Amino acid sequence: MELLQPGESQATRLHTPKGDVEGVVTCVTPWHFRISVPEDKAALAATWLRDLSDGYVAFDPDPLRRLPGPIVVSDSEAQPVTQATGVPESHLKPYYIGIGSTTDLEPLPAFTWEEREPEQLRRTPLFETHRQMGAKMIPFAGWEMPVWYTSVTEEHLATRQAAGLFDVAHMGVYQAEGPDAGVFLDSVCGNDISALAVGESCYTHFLDPDANVIDDTIVYRRDQDKYLIVVNAANDDKDWAWLNAVRDGKVRIDSQRPWARAFGRRVILRNLRDPKEGPDMRVDIALQGPKSRDILLALGCDAETRKRVLALKRTELCEATIGGFDLVVSRTGYTGEKMAFELFVHPERAVDLWNALLKVGEPMGLKPCGLGARDSLRTEAGLPLYGHELAGPFNLGVGEAGFGSFVKTYKPWFIGREAFLAREKQRQTVVVRFRFTEKGVRMAHLGDPVLDRKGRTIGFVTSCAIDSEGFLTGQAWVDLKYAEEGTPLYIFQGKPQSLGKSPAELKTGDRLLLPTPAVVLSRFPR
């Protein structure tokens, strides 16, 4: 049905508890469809559709499932249609009410991706600006990026106490457009994209059919049929290949129905960092911290724009012209700050916006910040990093990372749904936030062993960084029973190959390497 153009019709079938109803479905507009059924079945069909929309009836053995909606179901004047008979089931659909079990269609190949080292490092529009400002530049995810300007601690504290300015123009920025955009994104995302109103955003994940994390992302609804998707720089090329392969029906999206195609295949996907997108191009600059809104508005704007920006709640966005810059202004970020913004600007205006923000913001305490502070801020805030708290050497899933509530299993179908439910049913581990109990200890790194008070290995460190109070704070993947706040942990930093002599060989003055004590914190700062 989703492939119908306005004015086109096709035979269809409704599976109801009172028997099947044959009919014809006609696309009036992309948001308006007419179903024509025999007169003696009209009341049954209308009642069934209304009850499904209102969520009043069970329609699947899986009680978690409910249909998107509500939708408006109204009676229509009779239209001349051809009676449908012998309607075949749509084997290519991954899900519908009354879905069959098997067919002999050719299975699609699994998605594969081979990481390739770039021939040369890429640079954001702000590269020369960073060099002129004396930033320490390092390779990161195929890009040459600033790691700090002064020090990680100074930039971290500036963000917590005033504001920090971050170049995140290396992040992938896509746009999904058209009447099928929301339906497609609900196929490829675990969160409920259809629940977003215009001007809202949500954190979500791309999962493969086995519920492995392809990437985590934020989806922003710009308009009725226009969504921004921002992805990790390290996964940009992979994500773009995945989304296009799913849309084009070239990869397996369902293990139980390996021939199935995703919903929303007419979606238009655009890479907004591609120069061919011209005036629609966008890159991301992040302005984070308690004074970030004051700094943004100090650029100048009209009264109506100021009112809209002041009204933005967390995760909300609006289109705005501020300081002469055409922006998408979103109250989101990767630092854990309650007052924080991501500003999507044309790459040709990125340097001007960066400089303008620094000029008005420096008197308020704004500082440019590099990747070091970005990592320490997100670690302190308990936010995940792909390759550490998601996927990575331990292949951590969304549930293990502590973000299972962002996967909406009431959606009837999305890629990885069944595997996610199975994985959650048997999951015995989770990521916790911890802090070393003393200052001045050695940094912990990804993979460092975590022990309980009896010396048993219960997990591994995933991230660690300096926090606002000068302690080392991190995240670790541990057994569930050690996740309670206040639980003592012991960590061997650096994964030592040897702890020293055996106890029988010890003499006065000898040293043994001991694990460093830490304690489990609340999953997110209060």
Short mmCIF file of C-alpha atoms in Angstrom, two decimals:
data_model
loop_
_atom_site.label_atom_id
_atom_site.label_comp_id
_atom_site.label_asym_id
_atom_site.label_seq_id
_atom_site.Cartn_x
_atom_site.Cartn_y
_atom_site.Cartn_z
CA MET A 1 0.00 0.00 0.00
CA GLU A 2 2.84 2.40 0.78
CA LEU A 3 3.94 2.32 -2.87
CA LEU A 4 0.61 3.65 -4.14
CA GLN A 5 0.60 7.08 -5.74
CA PRO A 6 -2.41 9.43 -5.30
CA GLY A 7 -5.28 8.08 -7.37
CA GLU A 8 -3.92 4.52 -7.53
CA SER A 9 -5.72 1.51 -6.04
CA GLN A 10 -4.93 -2.10 -5.21
CA ALA A 11 -6.69 -5.10 -3.74
CA THR A 12 -6.26 -5.63 -0.02
CA ARG A 13 -7.46 -7.76 2.87
CA LEU A 14 -8.26 -6.95 6.50
CA HIS A 15 -7.71 -9.74 9.03
CA THR A 16 -10.36 -9.33 11.76
CA PRO A 17 -11.47 -11.60 14.63
CA LYS A 18 -14.74 -12.09 12.73
CA GLY A 19 -13.04 -13.21 9.55
CA ASP A 20 -11.20 -11.68 6.63
CA VAL A 21 -12.63 -8.71 4.77
CA GLU A 22 -11.69 -8.32 1.11
CA GLY A 23 -11.52 -4.83 -0.32
CA VAL A 24 -9.72 -2.22 -2.37
CA VAL A 25 -7.48 0.47 -0.94
CA THR A 26 -7.05 3.77 -2.78
CA CYS A 27 -4.42 6.42 -2.12
CA VAL A 28 -6.19 9.78 -2.00
CA THR A 29 -3.14 11.67 -0.66
CA PRO A 30 0.01 10.33 1.04
CA TRP A 31 -1.77 10.89 4.39
CA HIS A 32 -5.29 9.86 3.31
CA PHE A 33 -6.36 6.39 2.13
CA ARG A 34 -9.82 5.06 1.30
CA ILE A 35 -10.73 1.40 1.86
CA SER A 36 -13.71 0.12 -0.10
CA VAL A 37 -15.34 -3.07 1.22
CA PRO A 38 -18.64 -4.92 0.57
CA GLU A 39 -21.59 -3.15 2.18
CA ASP A 40 -22.34 -6.03 4.53
CA LYS A 41 -18.76 -5.86 5.86
CA ALA A 42 -18.54 -2.07 6.20
CA ALA A 43 -19.55 -1.87 9.87
CA LEU A 44 -17.13 -4.67 10.82
CA ALA A 45 -14.23 -3.08 8.92
CA ALA A 46 -14.85 0.40 10.35
CA THR A 47 -15.22 -0.87 13.93
CA TRP A 48 -12.06 -2.99 13.67
CA LEU A 49 -10.01 -0.10 12.29
CA ARG A 50 -11.29 2.32 14.93
CA ASP A 51 -10.58 -0.10 17.77
CA LEU A 52 -7.07 -0.71 16.43
CA SER A 53 -6.47 3.02 16.24
CA ASP A 54 -7.73 3.58 19.78
CA GLY A 55 -5.69 0.67 21.15
CA TYR A 56 -8.74 -1.09 22.59
CA VAL A 57 -8.22 -4.55 21.14
CA ALA A 58 -5.55 -7.22 21.04
CA PHE A 59 -4.41 -8.00 17.53
CA ASP A 60 -1.26 -10.09 18.01
CA PRO A 61 -0.09 -12.92 20.30
CA ASP A 62 2.65 -10.53 21.48
CA PRO A 63 0.86 -8.33 24.06
CA LEU A 64 3.53 -5.61 23.87
CA ARG A 65 2.56 -4.63 20.35
CA ARG A 66 0.31 -1.69 19.60
CA LEU A 67 -0.23 0.11 16.33
CA PRO A 68 0.89 3.67 15.56
CA GLY A 69 -1.86 6.18 16.03
CA PRO A 70 -4.42 7.26 16.74
CA ILE A 71 -5.68 7.87 13.22
CA VAL A 72 -9.01 9.21 12.01
CA VAL A 73 -11.35 6.52 10.66
CA SER A 74 -14.47 8.00 9.07
CA ASP A 75 -17.24 6.80 6.78
CA SER A 76 -17.03 7.82 3.14
CA GLU A 77 -19.45 8.03 0.28
CA ALA A 78 -19.60 4.92 -1.87
CA GLN A 79 -17.11 4.89 -4.72
CA PRO A 80 -17.14 2.65 -7.81
CA VAL A 81 -14.41 0.04 -7.36
CA THR A 82 -13.61 -3.38 -8.70
CA GLN A 83 -14.37 -6.17 -6.20
CA ALA A 84 -11.14 -7.75 -4.96
CA THR A 85 -10.96 -11.53 -4.86
CA GLY A 86 -8.19 -13.95 -3.98
CA VAL A 87 -5.90 -11.24 -2.60
CA PRO A 88 -2.37 -12.63 -2.05
CA GLU A 89 -0.56 -11.76 1.17
CA SER A 90 2.31 -9.29 0.83
CA HIS A 91 5.30 -11.52 1.53
CA LEU A 92 7.71 -8.60 1.32
CA LYS A 93 6.26 -6.85 4.36
CA PRO A 94 8.18 -7.46 7.60
CA TYR A 95 4.96 -7.28 9.62
CA TYR A 96 1.18 -6.94 9.33
CA ILE A 97 -1.80 -8.20 11.34
CA GLY A 98 -2.34 -11.84 10.48
CA ILE A 99 1.14 -12.26 9.00
CA GLY A 100 2.04 -15.73 7.76
CA SER A 101 5.12 -17.64 8.77
CA THR A 102 7.17 -18.74 5.77
CA THR A 103 7.61 -18.41 2.05
CA ASP A 104 10.20 -19.56 -0.44
CA LEU A 105 11.41 -16.10 -1.52
CA GLU A 106 15.14 -15.58 -1.90
CA PRO A 107 16.71 -14.25 1.35
CA LEU A 108 18.54 -10.94 1.18
CA PRO A 109 22.24 -10.80 2.06
CA ALA A 110 23.38 -9.63 5.49
CA PHE A 111 24.79 -6.12 5.72
CA THR A 112 28.57 -6.11 5.84
CA TRP A 113 30.91 -3.19 6.37
CA GLU A 114 34.68 -3.06 6.17
CA GLU A 115 36.33 -0.13 7.88
CA ARG A 116 38.93 1.57 5.71
CA GLU A 117 41.59 4.00 6.82
CA PRO A 118 41.18 7.26 4.90
CA GLU A 119 43.97 8.13 2.52
CA GLN A 120 44.17 11.53 4.16
CA LEU A 121 42.55 13.09 7.20
CA ARG A 122 39.48 15.19 6.56
CA ARG A 123 39.05 18.68 7.97
CA THR A 124 36.02 20.64 9.09
CA PRO A 125 35.41 24.21 7.86
CA LEU A 126 36.95 25.39 11.16
CA PHE A 127 40.31 23.66 10.75
CA GLU A 128 42.36 26.77 9.99
CA THR A 129 40.57 28.66 12.75
CA HIS A 130 41.62 25.99 15.26
CA ARG A 131 45.24 26.21 14.15
CA GLN A 132 45.23 30.00 14.36
CA MET A 133 43.87 29.72 17.91
CA GLY A 134 46.72 27.40 18.92
CA ALA A 135 44.67 24.24 19.34
CA LYS A 136 46.41 20.88 19.73
CA MET A 137 45.27 18.90 16.68
CA ILE A 138 44.99 15.09 16.59
CA PRO A 139 43.55 12.43 14.25
CA PHE A 140 40.05 11.34 15.27
CA ALA A 141 37.64 9.11 13.30
CA GLY A 142 39.36 10.05 10.04
CA TRP A 143 39.35 13.77 10.83
CA GLU A 144 41.98 16.24 12.08
CA MET A 145 40.34 17.72 15.17
CA PRO A 146 41.29 19.91 18.16
CA VAL A 147 41.80 17.90 21.36
CA TRP A 148 42.31 21.02 23.52
CA TYR A 149 43.15 24.71 23.38
CA THR A 150 44.35 25.26 26.95
CA SER A 151 43.68 22.12 29.01
CA VAL A 152 40.94 19.53 29.31
CA THR A 153 40.23 20.57 32.91
CA GLU A 154 39.94 24.28 32.12
CA GLU A 155 37.62 23.65 29.17
CA HIS A 156 35.57 21.13 31.15
CA LEU A 157 35.03 23.60 34.00
CA ALA A 158 34.23 26.44 31.62
CA THR A 159 31.40 24.36 30.15
CA ARG A 160 30.04 23.45 33.57
CA GLN A 161 30.31 26.99 34.98
CA ALA A 162 29.68 29.21 31.93
CA ALA A 163 29.79 27.78 28.40
CA GLY A 164 31.92 25.82 25.98
CA LEU A 165 32.01 26.01 22.18
CA PHE A 166 32.66 22.77 20.28
CA ASP A 167 33.37 22.07 16.62
CA VAL A 168 31.26 19.02 15.83
CA ALA A 169 31.10 19.64 12.10
CA HIS A 170 32.68 16.22 11.59
CA MET A 171 29.42 14.57 12.65
CA GLY A 172 27.23 13.13 9.89
CA VAL A 173 24.09 15.16 9.14
CA TYR A 174 21.37 13.56 7.00
CA GLN A 175 17.85 14.55 6.09
CA ALA A 176 14.94 12.15 5.49
CA GLU A 177 12.14 13.69 3.48
CA GLY A 178 8.74 12.88 2.06
CA PRO A 179 5.52 11.28 3.29
CA ASP A 180 7.40 8.03 4.01
CA ALA A 181 10.18 9.67 6.05
CA GLY A 182 8.66 9.00 9.48
CA VAL A 183 7.61 5.46 8.57
CA PHE A 184 11.10 4.67 7.28
CA LEU A 185 12.80 6.07 10.38
CA ASP A 186 10.47 4.03 12.58
CA SER A 187 11.72 0.96 10.67
CA VAL A 188 15.41 1.69 11.24
CA CYS A 189 15.23 3.29 14.72
CA GLY A 190 14.39 1.69 18.04
CA ASN A 191 12.71 4.78 19.47
CA ASP A 192 9.22 6.00 18.50
CA ILE A 193 9.85 8.49 15.70
CA SER A 194 6.16 8.80 14.83
CA ALA A 195 5.55 10.22 18.31
CA LEU A 196 7.70 13.29 17.56
CA ALA A 197 5.83 16.51 16.91
CA VAL A 198 7.37 19.12 14.62
CA GLY A 199 10.06 20.83 16.70
CA GLU A 200 10.91 17.77 18.81
CA SER A 201 13.86 15.37 18.78
CA CYS A 202 14.80 12.06 20.40
CA TYR A 203 17.83 9.91 21.10
CA THR A 204 17.69 6.53 19.36
CA HIS A 205 19.71 3.68 17.83
CA PHE A 206 20.18 1.89 14.52
CA LEU A 207 20.10 -1.85 15.21
CA ASP A 208 20.83 -4.75 12.90
CA PRO A 209 18.49 -7.80 12.79
CA ASP A 210 20.43 -9.35 15.70
CA ALA A 211 20.04 -6.17 17.82
CA ASN A 212 23.72 -5.29 17.49
CA VAL A 213 24.20 -1.53 17.60
CA ILE A 214 25.13 -0.02 14.24
CA ASP A 215 25.16 3.47 15.76
CA ASP A 216 23.37 5.79 18.15
CA THR A 217 21.85 8.98 16.79
CA ILE A 218 19.51 11.88 17.42
CA VAL A 219 16.54 12.40 15.11
CA TYR A 220 15.05 15.90 14.82
CA ARG A 221 11.65 16.57 13.27
CA ARG A 222 12.02 19.82 11.32
CA ASP A 223 8.68 19.72 9.52
CA GLN A 224 5.69 17.48 8.77
CA ASP A 225 7.77 15.33 6.41
CA LYS A 226 11.34 16.46 7.09
CA TYR A 227 13.72 14.95 9.68
CA LEU A 228 17.37 15.62 10.51
CA ILE A 229 19.49 12.62 11.54
CA VAL A 230 22.86 13.30 13.22
CA VAL A 231 25.29 10.37 13.48
CA ASN A 232 28.77 9.72 14.84
CA ALA A 233 31.66 10.79 12.65
CA ALA A 234 33.31 7.38 13.03
CA ASN A 235 30.18 5.70 11.61
CA ASP A 236 29.15 8.28 9.02
CA ASP A 237 30.01 6.28 5.90
CA LYS A 238 28.70 3.03 7.41
CA ASP A 239 25.42 4.61 8.49
CA TRP A 240 24.87 6.21 5.09
CA ALA A 241 25.48 2.85 3.38
CA TRP A 242 23.16 1.06 5.82
CA LEU A 243 20.25 3.49 5.46
CA ASN A 244 20.44 3.49 1.69
CA ALA A 245 20.75 -0.31 1.51
CA VAL A 246 17.69 -0.72 3.75
CA ARG A 247 15.67 1.75 1.71
CA ASP A 248 16.66 0.05 -1.54
CA GLY A 249 15.82 -3.43 -0.25
CA LYS A 250 19.38 -4.71 -0.69
CA VAL A 251 20.13 -6.09 2.79
CA ARG A 252 18.51 -8.40 5.31
CA ILE A 253 16.47 -6.55 7.91
CA ASP A 254 14.61 -9.42 9.61
CA SER A 255 16.01 -12.81 10.61
CA GLN A 256 12.58 -14.48 10.67
CA ARG A 257 11.62 -13.08 7.25
CA PRO A 258 15.01 -12.64 5.55
CA TRP A 259 13.41 -11.61 2.24
CA ALA A 260 11.39 -8.74 3.78
CA ARG A 261 11.76 -5.07 2.86
CA ALA A 262 11.44 -2.22 5.35
CA PHE A 263 8.52 0.17 5.43
CA GLY A 264 8.90 3.65 3.95
CA ARG A 265 10.95 2.76 0.89
CA ARG A 266 9.98 5.94 -0.96
CA VAL A 267 11.83 8.07 1.55
CA ILE A 268 14.28 10.62 0.13
CA LEU A 269 17.65 10.51 1.91
CA ARG A 270 20.00 13.48 1.63
CA ASN A 271 23.49 13.92 3.03
CA LEU A 272 23.53 17.55 4.15
CA ARG A 273 27.32 17.72 4.23
CA ASP A 274 27.46 16.89 0.52
CA PRO A 275 28.23 20.04 -1.54
CA LYS A 276 25.55 19.06 -4.07
CA GLU A 277 22.93 19.97 -1.45
CA GLY A 278 23.88 23.63 -1.98
CA PRO A 279 21.98 26.06 0.25
CA ASP A 280 20.48 23.19 2.30
CA MET A 281 23.89 22.04 3.57
CA ARG A 282 24.29 21.90 7.35
CA VAL A 283 27.08 21.23 9.85
CA ASP A 284 26.86 21.21 13.63
CA ILE A 285 28.44 23.60 16.13
CA ALA A 286 27.68 22.92 19.81
CA LEU A 287 27.24 25.70 22.38
CA GLN A 288 26.96 24.06 25.80
CA GLY A 289 26.65 25.30 29.36
CA PRO A 290 24.50 27.36 31.74
CA LYS A 291 25.18 30.65 29.94
CA SER A 292 24.80 29.25 26.41
CA ARG A 293 21.34 30.71 25.78
CA ASP A 294 22.42 34.18 26.91
CA ILE A 295 25.40 33.95 24.56
CA LEU A 296 23.31 32.76 21.62
CA LEU A 297 20.74 35.54 22.03
CA ALA A 298 23.53 38.11 22.42
CA LEU A 299 24.15 37.67 18.68
CA GLY A 300 20.89 39.57 18.17
CA CYS A 301 17.50 38.62 16.76
CA ASP A 302 13.97 39.96 16.47
CA ALA A 303 11.46 39.71 19.32
CA GLU A 304 9.58 36.77 17.83
CA THR A 305 12.75 34.71 17.37
CA ARG A 306 13.90 35.54 20.88
CA LYS A 307 10.56 34.36 22.22
CA ARG A 308 10.82 31.05 20.32
CA VAL A 309 14.36 30.38 21.56
CA LEU A 310 13.42 31.20 25.15
CA ALA A 311 10.46 28.82 24.88
CA LEU A 312 12.58 25.84 23.77
CA LYS A 313 12.56 22.98 26.25
CA ARG A 314 15.19 20.26 26.32
CA THR A 315 15.25 18.23 23.08
CA GLU A 316 13.14 20.86 21.25
CA LEU A 317 14.25 22.77 18.14
CA CYS A 318 13.25 25.60 15.87
CA GLU A 319 14.33 27.32 12.69
CA ALA A 320 15.72 30.78 13.44
CA THR A 321 17.75 33.65 12.05
CA ILE A 322 20.07 34.87 14.81
CA GLY A 323 22.87 37.36 14.28
CA GLY A 324 22.21 37.14 10.56
CA PHE A 325 22.81 33.35 10.55
CA ASP A 326 20.19 30.96 9.16
CA LEU A 327 20.14 28.24 11.83
CA VAL A 328 18.40 25.15 13.05
CA VAL A 329 18.58 25.72 16.82
CA SER A 330 18.23 22.58 18.95
CA ARG A 331 18.37 22.40 22.72
CA THR A 332 20.42 19.22 22.72
CA GLY A 333 24.03 18.25 23.30
CA TYR A 334 26.57 15.69 24.47
CA THR A 335 27.75 17.25 27.72
CA GLY A 336 24.88 16.54 30.13
CA GLU A 337 24.21 20.26 30.54
CA LYS A 338 20.55 21.19 30.98
CA MET A 339 21.05 24.44 29.08
CA ALA A 340 22.83 23.53 25.87
CA PHE A 341 22.39 24.02 22.14
CA GLU A 342 23.42 22.49 18.85
CA LEU A 343 23.43 24.97 16.00
CA PHE A 344 23.10 23.65 12.45
CA VAL A 345 24.54 26.17 10.04
CA HIS A 346 25.67 26.21 6.40
CA PRO A 347 29.36 25.21 6.31
CA GLU A 348 30.26 28.43 4.51
CA ARG A 349 29.00 30.38 7.55
CA ALA A 350 30.52 28.08 10.20
CA VAL A 351 33.69 30.15 10.76
CA ASP A 352 31.71 33.39 10.99
CA LEU A 353 29.29 31.85 13.49
CA TRP A 354 32.17 30.42 15.57
CA ASN A 355 33.94 33.79 15.72
CA ALA A 356 30.74 35.71 16.43
CA LEU A 357 29.86 33.43 19.34
CA LEU A 358 33.36 33.74 20.82
CA LYS A 359 33.24 37.53 20.51
CA VAL A 360 29.95 37.94 22.41
CA GLY A 361 30.58 34.98 24.71
CA GLU A 362 34.10 35.52 26.01
CA PRO A 363 33.00 38.27 28.46
CA MET A 364 30.51 35.71 29.86
CA GLY A 365 33.16 33.00 30.27
CA LEU A 366 32.78 31.15 26.95
CA LYS A 367 35.79 29.08 25.93
CA PRO A 368 36.51 27.00 22.82
CA CYS A 369 36.71 23.33 23.74
CA GLY A 370 38.30 20.29 22.14
CA LEU A 371 37.64 16.57 22.04
CA GLY A 372 39.25 16.05 25.45
CA ALA A 373 36.66 18.12 27.30
CA ARG A 374 33.89 16.73 25.12
CA ASP A 375 34.86 13.23 26.30
CA SER A 376 35.31 14.14 29.96
CA LEU A 377 31.97 15.98 30.04
CA ARG A 378 30.01 13.13 28.46
CA THR A 379 31.74 10.58 30.72
CA GLU A 380 30.90 12.57 33.83
CA ALA A 381 27.30 12.82 32.56
CA GLY A 382 27.06 9.05 32.02
CA LEU A 383 26.52 9.36 28.27
CA PRO A 384 27.62 6.52 25.98
CA LEU A 385 30.29 6.57 23.29
CA TYR A 386 30.02 4.17 20.37
CA GLY A 387 32.90 1.70 20.60
CA HIS A 388 32.99 1.98 24.40
CA GLU A 389 29.54 1.80 26.06
CA LEU A 390 27.90 0.67 22.80
CA ALA A 391 29.22 -2.08 20.51
CA GLY A 392 33.02 -2.06 20.88
CA PRO A 393 35.15 -4.99 22.08
CA PHE A 394 32.38 -6.27 24.39
CA ASN A 395 29.61 -5.83 21.77
CA LEU A 396 27.45 -3.97 24.26
CA GLY A 397 23.81 -3.54 23.30
CA VAL A 398 21.41 -0.76 24.14
CA GLY A 399 20.17 -2.56 27.26
CA GLU A 400 23.68 -3.23 28.55
CA ALA A 401 24.49 0.46 28.07
CA GLY A 402 21.56 1.38 30.32
CA PHE A 403 19.41 2.91 27.57
CA GLY A 404 16.87 0.14 27.05
CA SER A 405 14.01 2.56 27.73
CA PHE A 406 14.87 4.30 24.45
CA VAL A 407 13.90 1.16 22.54
CA LYS A 408 10.11 1.16 22.21
CA THR A 409 9.13 -2.48 21.93
CA TYR A 410 5.44 -1.54 21.71
CA LYS A 411 6.15 -0.68 18.09
CA PRO A 412 4.87 -3.68 16.08
CA TRP A 413 8.08 -3.94 14.11
CA PHE A 414 11.48 -2.33 13.68
CA ILE A 415 14.83 -3.79 12.71
CA GLY A 416 16.18 -5.85 15.61
CA ARG A 417 12.98 -5.86 17.72
CA GLU A 418 12.73 -9.61 18.33
CA ALA A 419 16.45 -10.00 18.96
CA PHE A 420 16.43 -7.05 21.37
CA LEU A 421 13.61 -8.62 23.41
CA ALA A 422 15.42 -11.97 23.52
CA ARG A 423 18.67 -10.31 24.53
CA GLU A 424 17.01 -8.31 27.30
CA LYS A 425 15.31 -11.42 28.67
CA GLN A 426 18.65 -13.05 29.43
CA ARG A 427 20.80 -9.97 30.09
CA GLN A 428 22.85 -10.13 33.33
CA THR A 429 25.08 -7.06 32.91
CA VAL A 430 24.81 -3.28 32.69
CA VAL A 431 27.03 -0.21 32.42
CA VAL A 432 27.45 1.76 35.66
CA ARG A 433 29.08 5.08 36.46
CA PHE A 434 31.90 4.98 39.02
CA ARG A 435 34.36 7.30 40.71
CA PHE A 436 37.75 6.56 42.22
CA THR A 437 37.65 7.31 45.94
CA GLU A 438 40.94 9.24 45.95
CA LYS A 439 42.40 11.95 43.74
CA GLY A 440 45.73 11.59 41.98
CA VAL A 441 45.28 7.97 40.90
CA ARG A 442 46.19 6.63 37.48
CA MET A 443 43.76 6.89 34.59
CA ALA A 444 41.71 3.81 33.78
CA HIS A 445 41.16 2.78 30.16
CA LEU A 446 38.83 0.69 28.04
CA GLY A 447 39.14 -2.97 29.03
CA ASP A 448 40.73 -2.52 32.46
CA PRO A 449 39.42 -5.26 34.82
CA VAL A 450 36.90 -4.41 37.54
CA LEU A 451 36.87 -6.58 40.69
CA ASP A 452 34.57 -6.97 43.67
CA ARG A 453 35.79 -6.82 47.30
CA LYS A 454 36.66 -10.54 47.18
CA GLY A 455 38.90 -10.16 44.13
CA ARG A 456 36.49 -11.66 41.61
CA THR A 457 36.48 -10.05 38.17
CA ILE A 458 32.97 -8.68 37.63
CA GLY A 459 33.43 -6.51 34.56
CA PHE A 460 35.56 -4.06 32.65
CA VAL A 461 36.07 -0.31 32.37
CA THR A 462 34.57 1.29 29.26
CA SER A 463 35.50 4.99 29.78
CA CYS A 464 37.28 7.21 32.30
CA ALA A 465 38.04 10.94 32.56
CA ILE A 466 38.59 13.77 35.04
CA ASP A 467 35.40 15.21 36.52
CA SER A 468 34.44 18.68 37.75
CA GLU A 469 35.76 18.03 41.27
CA GLY A 470 39.13 16.66 40.18
CA PHE A 471 38.32 12.98 40.68
CA LEU A 472 38.57 10.37 37.95
CA THR A 473 35.04 9.31 37.01
CA GLY A 474 34.24 6.59 34.53
CA GLN A 475 31.84 4.00 33.27
CA ALA A 476 32.19 0.24 33.55
CA TRP A 477 30.33 -2.83 32.32
CA VAL A 478 29.59 -5.07 35.33
CA ASP A 479 27.29 -7.81 36.58
CA LEU A 480 23.83 -6.47 37.43
CA LYS A 481 24.12 -7.21 41.15
CA TYR A 482 27.02 -4.74 41.41
CA ALA A 483 25.12 -1.86 39.79
CA GLU A 484 23.59 -0.43 42.96
CA GLU A 485 24.77 3.04 43.94
CA GLY A 486 27.44 2.90 46.65
CA THR A 487 28.77 -0.55 45.71
CA PRO A 488 32.57 -0.68 46.17
CA LEU A 489 34.65 -1.62 43.13
CA TYR A 490 38.36 -2.25 42.60
CA ILE A 491 40.06 -1.50 39.29
CA PHE A 492 43.38 -2.59 37.83
CA GLN A 493 44.35 0.40 35.67
CA GLY A 494 46.40 -0.42 32.61
CA LYS A 495 45.61 -4.16 32.51
CA PRO A 496 48.94 -5.12 34.12
CA GLN A 497 50.62 -8.26 32.80
CA SER A 498 51.98 -9.12 36.24
CA LEU A 499 51.09 -8.08 39.80
CA GLY A 500 54.63 -8.73 41.06
CA LYS A 501 56.09 -11.56 43.12
CA SER A 502 54.03 -14.38 44.54
CA PRO A 503 53.25 -14.00 48.28
CA ALA A 504 55.71 -16.79 49.14
CA GLU A 505 58.53 -14.77 47.54
CA LEU A 506 57.81 -11.47 49.27
CA LYS A 507 60.43 -9.80 51.44
CA THR A 508 60.38 -6.63 53.49
CA GLY A 509 60.28 -3.63 51.15
CA ASP A 510 58.82 -5.54 48.18
CA ARG A 511 55.79 -4.10 46.42
CA LEU A 512 52.69 -5.69 44.94
CA LEU A 513 50.40 -4.02 42.45
CA LEU A 514 46.98 -3.56 44.04
CA PRO A 515 43.71 -2.52 42.42
CA THR A 516 42.51 1.02 43.11
CA PRO A 517 39.26 1.44 45.06
CA ALA A 518 36.26 3.09 43.44
CA VAL A 519 32.54 3.34 44.14
CA VAL A 520 29.42 3.06 41.98
CA LEU A 521 27.60 6.37 41.45
CA SER A 522 24.05 7.00 40.32
CA ARG A 523 23.70 6.13 36.62
CA PHE A 524 23.35 9.83 35.78
CA PRO A 525 24.34 12.86 37.90
CA ARG A 526 21.53 14.24 39.99
#
